[in-house]
Amino acid sequence: MRNLIYLIIRYSALFVFILLECLSFYLIVNYNRSQKEIWSHSSNLFTGGINKRMENIQNYFSLQVQNDSLLSENARLREQIINYRVASKENAFQEFESTDTLRKYHLIPVGVCGKTLNLRNNYFTLCKGRAAGIRPGMGVISDKGIVGIVKTVSNHFSTVLLLTNSQSRISARIKDSNYPGTIVWNNSNPRIVNLIEVPRHAVVEIGDSIVCSGYSISFAPDVFIGRIADFKIHEGNSNYSIDVELSEDLSALDFVYVIDYHYIEEKSNQLELENE
Amino acid sequence: MNKLIRRNLIRAAIILAIQVILLKRIDITFSGFNYIHFTIYPVILALLPYKTDKTLMVLIGFVMGFFVDMFYDSPGVHAATSTFTAYLRYYILALIAPTDGYGKDGLTSYGYGFVWFVSYMGILLFIHLLALYSIEAFSFVYLNEILLRSIFSFIASFFLLVLAQLIFNPRY
């Protein structure tokens, strides 16, 4: 303490000098217009630069949160598109319908936790389960097309039967000519699936879009699946055998959306009645 | 000792009066050339007795600068400059110390010779002016202007100060 006082006394001129200079500059900056402007401008430049840098760093840390929010927003938008499409189709001859029809499909964004891709029967494991509202039978889509159907569900995980699974059967149709068929996978190329049960009188062209028929409980109508890459009719067969190229590589997916159809139980009951 | 203080006080009063009443109004401008401003009050700091306490010097510098500021409508600019100059005076004196040291109190040409006084006053005044216009511009963007103003004002003010020194030739 005594040393400190000695120090202050010894350098009192310096301390007084610094103090008075600070006071003067305070006066300059506060009571002179042009200096004030220069001061505030340059300090803005300085602090602005720091703020921007800090924000960049912060952005980096909040990427995950932003990703999630973008994902849920995406889900909401896609949901709207699907619902509007359905509504417009079903209401073609009706002028008025309650807005409830717009809420038939709900999308749940989910991350992919595990994959099997090179087997004969391929599955995805999703990071959400019953707790998030996922039920067996729901369809799974990605940004560009369909992925598969939820097969089993635990509380926090669920298993998806991919398109590239030999057991998968998904109702589809050719978009332009409206002929229905079924998507199966009976080759080994993960980018190609097969559309079967299209009658030989149907009009088929390479490049035609294949979309979901909307007859099943899993998928909304008109969800894109892929394009016709090749087709032929085997001798003595009454149906086409069509190769459909998928719009994306399933192995590259990290995020998917599960389609929650509002009337899923009602419709599945109805379908069962028909089958009886 | 009292005589020394009284003399310095009277000198300060006169020089400050000349500065803020007379020299402030002199505005030499021709065809955009506006770099000459008479600034003579640093001589008050320069002529303070050699033994003046350093802390007191700094305080005097601040008070004097603040006084000038009140008339120049520039709060803080002259105060900051004068404080700076007052603090530097000790180092300037150390830099140009005569071979036999500072024996006398009056830092004038009478005591230490004309050449010594010119170099002492020149260094002090130029530092003061450079600091003054730098602080006034408050940004080194205007470096050209700062230098021009400092140089031309220095020539004019220095001329006045040396002339006064020759005419009055004070002991203290």
Short mmCIF file of C-alpha atoms in Angstrom, two decimals:
data_model
loop_
_atom_site.label_atom_id
_atom_site.label_comp_id
_atom_site.label_asym_id
_atom_site.label_seq_id
_atom_site.Cartn_x
_atom_site.Cartn_y
_atom_site.Cartn_z
CA MET A 1 0.00 0.00 0.00
CA ARG A 2 2.75 2.37 0.97
CA ASN A 3 4.59 1.50 -2.20
CA LEU A 4 1.50 2.31 -4.16
CA ILE A 5 1.27 5.74 -2.57
CA TYR A 6 4.97 6.34 -3.28
CA LEU A 7 4.35 5.34 -6.86
CA ILE A 8 1.46 7.76 -7.19
CA ILE A 9 3.46 10.61 -5.66
CA ARG A 10 6.47 9.86 -7.80
CA TYR A 11 4.45 9.83 -11.01
CA SER A 12 1.82 12.32 -9.95
CA ALA A 13 2.54 14.47 -13.01
CA LEU A 14 1.89 11.52 -15.28
CA PHE A 15 -1.32 10.58 -13.49
CA VAL A 16 -2.60 14.14 -13.50
CA PHE A 17 -1.64 14.42 -17.15
CA ILE A 18 -3.54 11.27 -18.11
CA LEU A 19 -6.52 12.29 -16.03
CA LEU A 20 -6.71 15.75 -17.54
CA GLU A 21 -6.25 14.44 -21.08
CA CYS A 22 -9.12 12.04 -20.52
CA LEU A 23 -11.21 14.89 -19.20
CA SER A 24 -10.31 17.04 -22.22
CA PHE A 25 -11.14 14.32 -24.68
CA TYR A 26 -14.39 13.71 -22.88
CA LEU A 27 -15.18 17.40 -23.35
CA ILE A 28 -14.08 17.34 -26.98
CA VAL A 29 -16.21 14.37 -27.86
CA ASN A 30 -19.24 15.55 -25.96
CA TYR A 31 -19.37 19.22 -26.80
CA ASN A 32 -17.96 19.53 -30.32
CA ARG A 33 -20.18 18.48 -33.14
CA SER A 34 -17.68 17.48 -35.84
CA GLN A 35 -15.39 15.65 -33.42
CA LYS A 36 -18.42 13.94 -31.94
CA GLU A 37 -19.48 12.73 -35.35
CA ILE A 38 -16.01 11.45 -36.17
CA TRP A 39 -15.82 9.78 -32.78
CA SER A 40 -19.18 8.09 -33.01
CA HIS A 41 -18.54 7.11 -36.62
CA SER A 42 -15.17 5.53 -35.97
CA SER A 43 -16.30 3.89 -32.76
CA ASN A 44 -19.22 2.49 -34.69
CA LEU A 45 -16.77 1.15 -37.24
CA PHE A 46 -14.78 -0.47 -34.47
CA THR A 47 -17.61 -1.87 -32.37
CA GLY A 48 -19.55 -2.73 -35.49
CA GLY A 49 -16.66 -4.86 -36.68
CA ILE A 50 -16.42 -6.61 -33.34
CA ASN A 51 -20.15 -7.12 -33.17
CA LYS A 52 -20.21 -8.60 -36.63
CA ARG A 53 -17.42 -11.01 -35.78
CA MET A 54 -19.12 -12.05 -32.55
CA GLU A 55 -22.33 -12.58 -34.42
CA ASN A 56 -20.57 -14.80 -36.92
CA ILE A 57 -19.23 -16.93 -34.07
CA GLN A 58 -22.62 -17.01 -32.43
CA ASN A 59 -24.23 -18.01 -35.69
CA TYR A 60 -21.90 -20.92 -35.86
CA PHE A 61 -23.05 -22.14 -32.47
CA SER A 62 -26.70 -21.67 -33.28
CA LEU A 63 -26.49 -23.52 -36.59
CA GLN A 64 -28.12 -26.59 -35.10
CA VAL A 65 -31.05 -24.59 -33.75
CA GLN A 66 -31.45 -22.77 -37.05
CA ASN A 67 -31.28 -26.04 -38.89
CA ASP A 68 -34.06 -27.44 -36.76
CA SER A 69 -36.22 -24.39 -37.18
CA LEU A 70 -35.67 -24.37 -40.94
CA LEU A 71 -36.55 -28.02 -40.99
CA SER A 72 -39.81 -27.50 -39.18
CA GLU A 73 -40.60 -24.54 -41.39
CA ASN A 74 -39.89 -26.68 -44.44
CA ALA A 75 -42.21 -29.29 -43.04
CA ARG A 76 -44.93 -26.73 -42.56
CA LEU A 77 -44.56 -25.41 -46.12
CA ARG A 78 -44.55 -28.84 -47.70
CA GLU A 79 -47.56 -29.71 -45.61
CA GLN A 80 -49.35 -26.68 -46.98
CA ILE A 81 -48.44 -27.57 -50.54
CA ILE A 82 -49.72 -31.10 -50.13
CA ASN A 83 -52.88 -29.99 -48.40
CA TYR A 84 -53.63 -27.32 -50.98
CA ARG A 85 -53.03 -29.73 -53.77
CA VAL A 86 -55.37 -32.25 -52.19
CA ALA A 87 -57.94 -29.61 -51.43
CA SER A 88 -57.88 -28.13 -54.91
CA LYS A 89 -58.22 -31.55 -56.46
CA GLU A 90 -61.08 -32.68 -54.30
CA ASN A 91 -62.92 -29.41 -54.45
CA ALA A 92 -62.80 -29.05 -58.21
CA PHE A 93 -66.59 -29.22 -58.37
CA GLN A 94 -67.30 -27.66 -55.03
CA GLU A 95 -67.15 -24.01 -54.36
CA PHE A 96 -67.21 -24.17 -50.62
CA GLU A 97 -65.57 -26.54 -48.22
CA SER A 98 -64.66 -26.08 -44.60
CA THR A 99 -61.01 -25.27 -44.01
CA ASP A 100 -60.62 -28.57 -42.18
CA THR A 101 -59.84 -30.20 -45.50
CA LEU A 102 -56.64 -28.17 -45.54
CA ARG A 103 -55.43 -29.90 -42.42
CA LYS A 104 -55.53 -33.49 -43.59
CA TYR A 105 -51.79 -33.99 -43.78
CA HIS A 106 -49.28 -33.06 -41.18
CA LEU A 107 -45.51 -33.43 -41.62
CA ILE A 108 -43.12 -34.39 -38.83
CA PRO A 109 -39.45 -33.54 -39.50
CA VAL A 110 -37.14 -36.33 -38.35
CA GLY A 111 -33.42 -36.98 -38.44
CA VAL A 112 -32.07 -40.28 -39.73
CA CYS A 113 -30.25 -42.22 -37.03
CA GLY A 114 -29.25 -45.34 -38.89
CA LYS A 115 -29.29 -46.85 -42.35
CA THR A 116 -28.89 -50.15 -44.10
CA LEU A 117 -28.54 -49.67 -47.82
CA ASN A 118 -26.75 -52.50 -49.55
CA LEU A 119 -28.87 -55.43 -48.46
CA ARG A 120 -31.81 -56.99 -50.10
CA ASN A 121 -34.12 -55.56 -47.44
CA ASN A 122 -33.08 -52.05 -46.50
CA TYR A 123 -34.26 -49.94 -43.58
CA PHE A 124 -33.82 -46.48 -42.08
CA THR A 125 -33.91 -45.88 -38.36
CA LEU A 126 -35.46 -42.53 -37.48
CA CYS A 127 -34.63 -40.56 -34.34
CA LYS A 128 -38.23 -40.03 -33.29
CA GLY A 129 -40.92 -42.49 -32.39
CA ARG A 130 -44.33 -42.81 -30.82
CA ALA A 131 -43.64 -39.87 -28.52
CA ALA A 132 -43.41 -37.58 -31.56
CA GLY A 133 -46.63 -38.93 -33.05
CA ILE A 134 -45.20 -41.42 -35.50
CA ARG A 135 -47.34 -44.51 -36.13
CA PRO A 136 -46.78 -47.61 -38.25
CA GLY A 137 -48.04 -47.21 -41.79
CA MET A 138 -47.18 -43.55 -42.14
CA GLY A 139 -45.35 -42.52 -45.28
CA VAL A 140 -41.86 -41.03 -45.21
CA ILE A 141 -40.75 -38.44 -47.79
CA SER A 142 -37.73 -36.26 -48.34
CA ASP A 143 -37.35 -32.92 -50.09
CA LYS A 144 -37.41 -34.49 -53.52
CA GLY A 145 -39.47 -37.62 -53.28
CA ILE A 146 -40.73 -40.52 -51.25
CA VAL A 147 -38.48 -42.63 -49.07
CA GLY A 148 -40.56 -45.42 -47.61
CA ILE A 149 -43.16 -46.42 -45.07
CA VAL A 150 -42.88 -46.60 -41.27
CA LYS A 151 -42.94 -50.23 -40.29
CA THR A 152 -42.37 -50.47 -36.55
CA VAL A 153 -42.32 -47.81 -33.88
CA SER A 154 -40.83 -47.68 -30.39
CA ASN A 155 -41.15 -44.80 -28.02
CA HIS A 156 -38.26 -42.81 -29.41
CA PHE A 157 -37.27 -44.57 -32.60
CA SER A 158 -38.96 -45.92 -35.64
CA THR A 159 -38.02 -48.16 -38.53
CA VAL A 160 -38.75 -47.28 -42.11
CA LEU A 161 -39.19 -49.85 -44.83
CA LEU A 162 -37.38 -48.18 -47.71
CA LEU A 163 -38.41 -48.13 -51.32
CA THR A 164 -35.31 -50.21 -51.90
CA ASN A 165 -36.62 -53.11 -49.88
CA SER A 166 -37.84 -56.21 -51.57
CA GLN A 167 -40.96 -56.21 -49.39
CA SER A 168 -41.97 -52.66 -50.20
CA ARG A 169 -45.11 -52.15 -52.29
CA ILE A 170 -46.27 -48.63 -52.92
CA SER A 171 -49.26 -47.60 -54.95
CA ALA A 172 -48.28 -45.18 -57.72
CA ARG A 173 -49.44 -43.86 -61.06
CA ILE A 174 -48.06 -42.31 -64.21
CA LYS A 175 -48.76 -38.65 -63.81
CA ASP A 176 -49.69 -37.71 -67.37
CA SER A 177 -51.76 -40.69 -68.45
CA ASN A 178 -53.05 -41.48 -64.97
CA TYR A 179 -52.55 -45.28 -65.21
CA PRO A 180 -52.05 -46.81 -61.77
CA GLY A 181 -49.38 -49.33 -60.86
CA THR A 182 -47.31 -50.53 -57.97
CA ILE A 183 -43.74 -49.59 -57.11
CA VAL A 184 -41.59 -52.54 -56.08
CA TRP A 185 -37.85 -53.09 -55.97
CA ASN A 186 -36.62 -56.25 -57.59
CA ASN A 187 -33.19 -55.39 -58.83
CA SER A 188 -29.99 -54.49 -57.08
CA ASN A 189 -29.54 -50.89 -58.20
CA PRO A 190 -30.53 -48.58 -55.34
CA ARG A 191 -31.35 -45.73 -57.75
CA ILE A 192 -33.82 -47.78 -59.85
CA VAL A 193 -37.20 -49.14 -58.70
CA ASN A 194 -39.80 -50.95 -60.80
CA LEU A 195 -43.32 -49.98 -61.64
CA ILE A 196 -45.42 -53.07 -62.26
CA GLU A 197 -49.05 -53.86 -63.02
CA VAL A 198 -49.38 -51.13 -65.63
CA PRO A 199 -51.58 -52.67 -68.40
CA ARG A 200 -50.05 -52.97 -71.87
CA HIS A 201 -52.55 -50.62 -73.47
CA ALA A 202 -51.32 -47.73 -71.32
CA VAL A 203 -49.41 -44.91 -72.95
CA VAL A 204 -45.88 -44.86 -71.54
CA GLU A 205 -42.96 -42.66 -72.48
CA ILE A 206 -39.43 -42.36 -71.20
CA GLY A 207 -39.18 -39.34 -68.90
CA ASP A 208 -42.77 -39.51 -67.63
CA SER A 209 -43.19 -38.61 -63.96
CA ILE A 210 -44.30 -41.26 -61.53
CA VAL A 211 -46.19 -39.98 -58.50
CA CYS A 212 -48.07 -41.47 -55.58
CA SER A 213 -51.61 -42.46 -56.36
CA GLY A 214 -53.04 -41.29 -53.06
CA TYR A 215 -55.03 -44.54 -52.76
CA SER A 216 -52.97 -45.77 -49.84
CA ILE A 217 -53.09 -44.40 -46.33
CA SER A 218 -49.39 -43.64 -46.32
CA PHE A 219 -48.88 -40.97 -48.93
CA ALA A 220 -50.65 -37.91 -50.13
CA PRO A 221 -51.51 -37.97 -53.82
CA ASP A 222 -49.03 -36.50 -56.32
CA VAL A 223 -45.94 -36.85 -54.16
CA PHE A 224 -43.11 -37.28 -56.62
CA ILE A 225 -41.31 -40.62 -56.86
CA GLY A 226 -39.15 -40.53 -59.99
CA ARG A 227 -39.04 -40.61 -63.79
CA ILE A 228 -39.36 -43.47 -66.22
CA ALA A 229 -35.89 -44.51 -67.32
CA ASP A 230 -36.77 -47.55 -69.42
CA PHE A 231 -39.75 -49.79 -70.20
CA LYS A 232 -40.50 -53.03 -72.02
CA ILE A 233 -43.10 -55.75 -72.30
CA HIS A 234 -41.92 -59.27 -71.80
CA GLU A 235 -43.14 -61.92 -74.21
CA GLY A 236 -46.51 -63.31 -73.23
CA ASN A 237 -46.98 -60.76 -70.51
CA SER A 238 -49.94 -58.40 -70.34
CA ASN A 239 -48.19 -55.77 -68.23
CA TYR A 240 -45.37 -53.35 -68.75
CA SER A 241 -42.15 -53.71 -66.85
CA ILE A 242 -41.00 -50.16 -66.18
CA ASP A 243 -37.75 -48.94 -64.65
CA VAL A 244 -38.17 -45.79 -62.60
CA GLU A 245 -35.18 -43.72 -61.70
CA LEU A 246 -35.51 -42.21 -58.21
CA SER A 247 -35.13 -38.47 -57.90
CA GLU A 248 -32.42 -38.77 -55.27
CA ASP A 249 -29.96 -41.08 -53.68
CA LEU A 250 -31.52 -42.52 -50.54
CA SER A 251 -28.09 -43.13 -49.02
CA ALA A 252 -27.38 -39.39 -48.87
CA LEU A 253 -30.41 -38.46 -46.79
CA ASP A 254 -30.03 -37.02 -43.30
CA PHE A 255 -33.43 -35.54 -42.74
CA VAL A 256 -36.84 -36.83 -43.79
CA TYR A 257 -40.47 -35.98 -43.13
CA VAL A 258 -43.06 -38.39 -41.84
CA ILE A 259 -46.52 -37.81 -43.24
CA ASP A 260 -49.21 -37.93 -40.58
CA TYR A 261 -52.53 -38.46 -42.32
CA HIS A 262 -55.33 -37.19 -40.16
CA TYR A 263 -57.83 -39.92 -41.07
CA ILE A 264 -55.32 -42.74 -41.12
CA GLU A 265 -57.30 -45.12 -38.90
CA GLU A 266 -60.62 -44.44 -40.53
CA LYS A 267 -59.23 -45.00 -43.97
CA SER A 268 -57.31 -48.14 -43.06
CA ASN A 269 -60.44 -49.59 -41.49
CA GLN A 270 -62.33 -48.82 -44.65
CA LEU A 271 -59.66 -50.48 -46.79
CA GLU A 272 -59.80 -53.56 -44.60
CA LEU A 273 -63.56 -53.72 -45.04
CA GLU A 274 -63.11 -53.65 -48.80
CA ASN A 275 -60.64 -56.49 -48.65
CA GLU A 276 -62.99 -58.72 -46.69
CA MET B 1 9.59 34.28 -5.22
CA ASN B 2 6.39 36.24 -4.93
CA LYS B 3 7.68 38.56 -7.57
CA LEU B 4 8.21 35.58 -9.87
CA ILE B 5 4.64 34.35 -9.39
CA ARG B 6 3.18 37.81 -9.84
CA ARG B 7 5.18 38.42 -12.97
CA ASN B 8 4.06 35.13 -14.49
CA LEU B 9 0.45 35.77 -13.60
CA ILE B 10 0.46 39.22 -15.18
CA ARG B 11 2.22 37.94 -18.27
CA ALA B 12 -0.30 35.09 -18.58
CA ALA B 13 -3.20 37.49 -18.24
CA ILE B 14 -1.84 39.83 -20.90
CA ILE B 15 -0.95 37.12 -23.37
CA LEU B 16 -4.27 35.33 -22.93
CA ALA B 17 -6.10 38.61 -23.41
CA ILE B 18 -4.18 39.30 -26.61
CA GLN B 19 -4.83 35.75 -27.76
CA VAL B 20 -8.59 35.61 -27.19
CA ILE B 21 -9.45 39.23 -27.94
CA LEU B 22 -7.07 40.23 -30.68
CA LEU B 23 -5.45 37.24 -32.37
CA LYS B 24 -8.61 35.21 -32.45
CA ARG B 25 -10.17 37.77 -34.78
CA ILE B 26 -7.27 37.87 -37.21
CA ASP B 27 -8.29 35.74 -40.12
CA ILE B 28 -5.85 35.65 -42.99
CA THR B 29 -7.63 34.15 -45.94
CA PHE B 30 -6.87 34.58 -49.60
CA SER B 31 -8.24 32.34 -52.36
CA GLY B 32 -8.89 29.30 -50.20
CA PHE B 33 -5.61 29.59 -48.36
CA ASN B 34 -6.71 29.55 -44.74
CA TYR B 35 -3.84 28.04 -42.88
CA ILE B 36 -2.56 30.91 -40.78
CA HIS B 37 -3.82 31.20 -37.23
CA PHE B 38 -1.84 33.03 -34.58
CA THR B 39 -1.37 30.94 -31.48
CA ILE B 40 0.97 32.52 -28.97
CA TYR B 41 -0.35 31.39 -25.59
CA PRO B 42 2.01 28.36 -25.36
CA VAL B 43 4.71 30.88 -24.52
CA ILE B 44 3.12 31.20 -21.07
CA LEU B 45 3.96 27.56 -20.44
CA ALA B 46 7.39 27.98 -21.95
CA LEU B 47 8.32 30.91 -19.73
CA LEU B 48 7.17 29.42 -16.43
CA PRO B 49 10.12 29.09 -14.02
CA TYR B 50 12.30 26.06 -14.52
CA LYS B 51 11.64 24.76 -11.01
CA THR B 52 7.85 24.64 -11.44
CA ASP B 53 6.51 21.34 -10.18
CA LYS B 54 5.62 18.93 -12.98
CA THR B 55 2.16 18.22 -11.62
CA LEU B 56 1.50 21.91 -11.23
CA MET B 57 2.66 22.46 -14.81
CA VAL B 58 0.12 19.98 -16.10
CA LEU B 59 -2.65 21.58 -14.06
CA ILE B 60 -1.72 25.06 -15.25
CA GLY B 61 -1.69 23.80 -18.81
CA PHE B 62 -5.17 22.37 -18.46
CA VAL B 63 -6.64 25.47 -16.82
CA MET B 64 -5.07 27.75 -19.40
CA GLY B 65 -6.24 25.62 -22.30
CA PHE B 66 -9.71 25.46 -20.85
CA PHE B 67 -9.76 29.23 -20.57
CA VAL B 68 -8.80 29.59 -24.24
CA ASP B 69 -11.40 26.99 -25.15
CA MET B 70 -14.15 29.07 -23.59
CA PHE B 71 -13.39 31.84 -26.06
CA TYR B 72 -12.77 29.60 -29.03
CA ASP B 73 -16.00 27.64 -28.49
CA SER B 74 -14.15 24.36 -28.65
CA PRO B 75 -14.42 22.73 -25.21
CA GLY B 76 -11.50 20.42 -24.61
CA VAL B 77 -9.44 20.99 -27.75
CA HIS B 78 -7.04 23.60 -26.40
CA ALA B 79 -7.22 22.06 -22.92
CA ALA B 80 -6.05 18.70 -24.23
CA THR B 81 -3.29 20.35 -26.28
CA SER B 82 -2.02 22.57 -23.48
CA THR B 83 -2.01 19.71 -21.00
CA PHE B 84 0.00 17.72 -23.49
CA THR B 85 2.48 20.53 -24.11
CA ALA B 86 2.84 21.26 -20.39
CA TYR B 87 3.61 17.61 -19.72
CA LEU B 88 6.15 17.49 -22.56
CA ARG B 89 7.94 20.69 -21.51
CA TYR B 90 10.07 18.83 -18.98
CA TYR B 91 11.30 16.42 -21.66
CA ILE B 92 11.96 19.18 -24.17
CA LEU B 93 14.04 20.98 -21.56
CA ALA B 94 15.97 17.81 -20.85
CA LEU B 95 16.54 17.35 -24.57
CA ILE B 96 18.13 20.76 -25.16
CA ALA B 97 19.77 21.28 -21.78
CA PRO B 98 22.72 23.71 -21.92
CA THR B 99 26.12 22.24 -21.08
CA ASP B 100 26.21 23.85 -17.63
CA GLY B 101 22.60 22.92 -16.77
CA TYR B 102 19.73 25.17 -15.81
CA GLY B 103 21.16 27.58 -13.26
CA LYS B 104 18.67 30.41 -13.62
CA ASP B 105 14.91 30.37 -13.20
CA GLY B 106 13.91 32.44 -16.20
CA LEU B 107 13.81 30.34 -19.36
CA THR B 108 14.40 33.31 -21.66
CA SER B 109 16.92 34.45 -24.22
CA TYR B 110 18.19 36.85 -21.58
CA GLY B 111 19.22 33.92 -19.37
CA TYR B 112 20.31 31.24 -21.84
CA GLY B 113 20.97 33.03 -25.09
CA PHE B 114 18.97 33.74 -28.20
CA VAL B 115 19.83 30.52 -30.07
CA TRP B 116 18.83 28.32 -27.17
CA PHE B 117 15.58 30.19 -26.73
CA VAL B 118 14.70 29.94 -30.42
CA SER B 119 15.21 26.19 -30.48
CA TYR B 120 13.33 25.69 -27.19
CA MET B 121 10.41 27.86 -28.18
CA GLY B 122 10.36 26.43 -31.70
CA ILE B 123 10.14 22.82 -30.57
CA LEU B 124 7.50 23.58 -27.96
CA LEU B 125 5.36 25.71 -30.24
CA PHE B 126 5.50 23.31 -33.15
CA ILE B 127 4.56 20.35 -30.99
CA HIS B 128 1.73 22.39 -29.56
CA LEU B 129 0.39 23.40 -32.97
CA LEU B 130 0.70 19.93 -34.41
CA ALA B 131 -1.17 18.47 -31.46
CA LEU B 132 -3.73 21.27 -31.60
CA TYR B 133 -4.66 20.78 -35.24
CA SER B 134 -4.56 17.02 -34.97
CA ILE B 135 -7.01 17.11 -32.08
CA GLU B 136 -9.11 19.70 -33.86
CA ALA B 137 -9.38 17.55 -36.97
CA PHE B 138 -9.70 14.50 -34.74
CA SER B 139 -8.79 12.18 -37.54
CA PHE B 140 -5.61 11.56 -39.52
CA VAL B 141 -7.68 11.49 -42.68
CA TYR B 142 -6.95 15.22 -42.93
CA LEU B 143 -3.20 14.82 -42.52
CA ASN B 144 -2.37 17.30 -45.33
CA GLU B 145 -4.48 19.99 -43.81
CA ILE B 146 -3.08 19.36 -40.34
CA LEU B 147 0.48 19.69 -41.58
CA LEU B 148 -0.18 22.80 -43.66
CA ARG B 149 -1.97 24.55 -40.82
CA SER B 150 0.72 23.59 -38.32
CA ILE B 151 3.54 24.81 -40.51
CA PHE B 152 2.05 28.13 -41.59
CA SER B 153 0.63 28.95 -38.17
CA PHE B 154 3.96 28.03 -36.67
CA ILE B 155 5.82 30.46 -38.91
CA ALA B 156 3.44 33.33 -38.14
CA SER B 157 3.16 32.72 -34.40
CA PHE B 158 6.84 32.04 -33.99
CA PHE B 159 7.67 35.29 -35.72
CA LEU B 160 5.48 37.19 -33.23
CA LEU B 161 6.97 35.44 -30.22
CA VAL B 162 10.60 35.95 -31.22
CA LEU B 163 9.87 39.57 -32.02
CA ALA B 164 8.30 40.08 -28.58
CA GLN B 165 11.26 38.36 -26.96
CA LEU B 166 13.65 40.69 -28.77
CA ILE B 167 11.66 43.79 -27.90
CA PHE B 168 10.97 43.11 -24.21
CA ASN B 169 13.92 40.82 -23.51
CA PRO B 170 12.53 39.72 -20.10
CA ARG B 171 14.72 38.35 -17.35
CA TYR B 172 12.09 35.93 -16.11
#
